[in-house]
C-alpha positions as YAML, in Angstrom:
chain: A
units: angstrom
residues:
- id: 1
  name: UNK
  ca: [1.05, 4.69, -11.98]
- id: 2
  name: UNK
  ca: [-0.92, 6.16, -8.98]
- id: 3
  name: UNK
  ca: [-4.63, 7.90, -9.73]
- id: 4
  name: UNK
  ca: [-8.02, 8.98, -7.06]
- id: 5
  name: UNK
  ca: [-11.26, 7.45, -7.36]
- id: 6
  name: UNK
  ca: [-14.63, 7.52, -4.91]
- id: 7
  name: UNK
  ca: [-12.43, 9.10, -1.81]
- id: 8
  name: UNK
  ca: [-9.62, 5.93, -2.44]
- id: 9
  name: UNK
  ca: [-5.71, 6.28, -3.58]
- id: 10
  name: UNK
  ca: [-5.03, 3.36, -6.23]
- id: 11
  name: UNK
  ca: [-1.59, 2.18, -7.09]
- id: 12
  name: UNK
  ca: [-0.11, -0.12, -8.93]
- id: 13
  name: UNK
  ca: [3.89, -0.86, -8.31]
- id: 14
  name: UNK
  ca: [5.86, -2.96, -9.60]
- id: 15
  name: UNK
  ca: [9.66, -4.24, -8.17]
- id: 16
  name: UNK
  ca: [11.88, -5.87, -10.60]
- id: 17
  name: UNK
  ca: [13.15, -9.17, -10.38]
- id: 18
  name: UNK
  ca: [15.69, -9.01, -7.24]
- id: 19
  name: UNK
  ca: [14.78, -6.13, -5.60]
- id: 20
  name: UNK
  ca: [12.46, -4.19, -3.02]
- id: 21
  name: UNK
  ca: [10.74, -1.66, -3.01]
- id: 22
  name: UNK
  ca: [9.84, 0.95, 0.93]
- id: 23
  name: UNK
  ca: [6.43, 2.14, -0.25]
- id: 24
  name: UNK
  ca: [4.41, 5.23, 0.88]
- id: 25
  name: UNK
  ca: [1.17, 4.93, 1.38]
- id: 26
  name: UNK
  ca: [-1.10, 8.65, 2.82]
- id: 27
  name: UNK
  ca: [-2.73, 6.25, 4.92]
- id: 28
  name: UNK
  ca: [-2.54, 5.55, 9.15]
- id: 29
  name: UNK
  ca: [-4.26, 2.96, 9.41]
- id: 30
  name: UNK
  ca: [-3.51, 0.21, 8.17]
- id: 31
  name: UNK
  ca: [-6.76, -1.70, 8.81]
- id: 32
  name: UNK
  ca: [-7.45, 0.79, 5.59]
- id: 33
  name: UNK
  ca: [-4.89, -0.23, 3.37]
- id: 34
  name: UNK
  ca: [-5.97, -3.65, 0.61]
- id: 35
  name: UNK
  ca: [-3.36, -4.80, -1.32]
- id: 36
  name: UNK
  ca: [-5.13, -7.33, -3.59]
- id: 37
  name: UNK
  ca: [-7.91, -6.74, -2.12]
- id: 38
  name: UNK
  ca: [-6.11, -7.74, 1.36]
- id: 39
  name: UNK
  ca: [-6.01, -5.57, 4.10]
- id: 40
  name: UNK
  ca: [-1.90, -5.23, 4.27]
- id: 41
  name: UNK
  ca: [-1.05, -7.25, 7.89]
- id: 42
  name: UNK
  ca: [-2.33, -10.65, 6.54]
- id: 43
  name: UNK
  ca: [-0.27, -10.16, 2.98]
- id: 44
  name: UNK
  ca: [2.89, -12.78, 3.32]
- id: 45
  name: UNK
  ca: [4.67, -10.27, 0.95]
- id: 46
  name: UNK
  ca: [3.83, -6.85, 2.30]
- id: 47
  name: UNK
  ca: [5.68, -5.96, 6.04]
- id: 48
  name: UNK
  ca: [4.59, -3.05, 7.09]
- id: 49
  name: UNK
  ca: [7.91, -1.29, 8.74]
- id: 50
  name: UNK
  ca: [6.22, 2.19, 9.64]
- id: 51
  name: UNK
  ca: [2.97, 3.77, 10.52]
- id: 52
  name: UNK
  ca: [3.36, 7.66, 10.87]
- id: 53
  name: UNK
  ca: [0.73, 10.62, 11.48]
- id: 54
  name: UNK
  ca: [0.86, 10.80, 8.40]
- id: 55
  name: UNK
  ca: [1.81, 7.27, 6.55]
- id: 56
  name: UNK
  ca: [2.36, 4.09, 6.23]
- id: 57
  name: UNK
  ca: [5.94, 2.62, 5.12]
- id: 58
  name: UNK
  ca: [5.90, -1.18, 3.39]
- id: 59
  name: UNK
  ca: [8.03, -2.57, 1.95]
- id: 60
  name: UNK
  ca: [7.06, -4.66, -0.99]
- id: 61
  name: UNK
  ca: [9.67, -8.02, -3.03]
- id: 62
  name: UNK
  ca: [10.08, -8.06, -6.84]
- id: 63
  name: UNK
  ca: [6.51, -8.56, -8.29]
- id: 64
  name: UNK
  ca: [3.24, -6.46, -9.46]
- id: 65
  name: UNK
  ca: [0.81, -4.88, -6.67]
- id: 66
  name: UNK
  ca: [-1.99, -2.79, -6.86]
- id: 67
  name: UNK
  ca: [-3.08, -0.91, -3.38]
- id: 68
  name: UNK
  ca: [-6.17, 0.78, -2.75]
- id: 69
  name: UNK
  ca: [-6.30, 2.85, 0.82]
- id: 70
  name: UNK
  ca: [-9.05, 5.23, 1.60]
- id: 71
  name: UNK
  ca: [-7.62, 8.69, 2.33]
- id: 72
  name: UNK
  ca: [-7.72, 10.46, 5.42]
- id: 73
  name: UNK
  ca: [-9.46, 13.90, 5.06]
...
């Protein structure tokens, strides 16, 4: 699930056991994206796959994740 709060998008994501997922986060700068309040580029589990002019794509393994990203306006 996800929600927007205080100009941030909050995303709670659950990935089943033995699966991986690609997550599209609507933020173009990984310095404004956190997973459990850790920058994603410092996370051992989150792998940045692509950064474009409108999103960041991340690959994540099975587990539960809480992403927070400042929204571009």
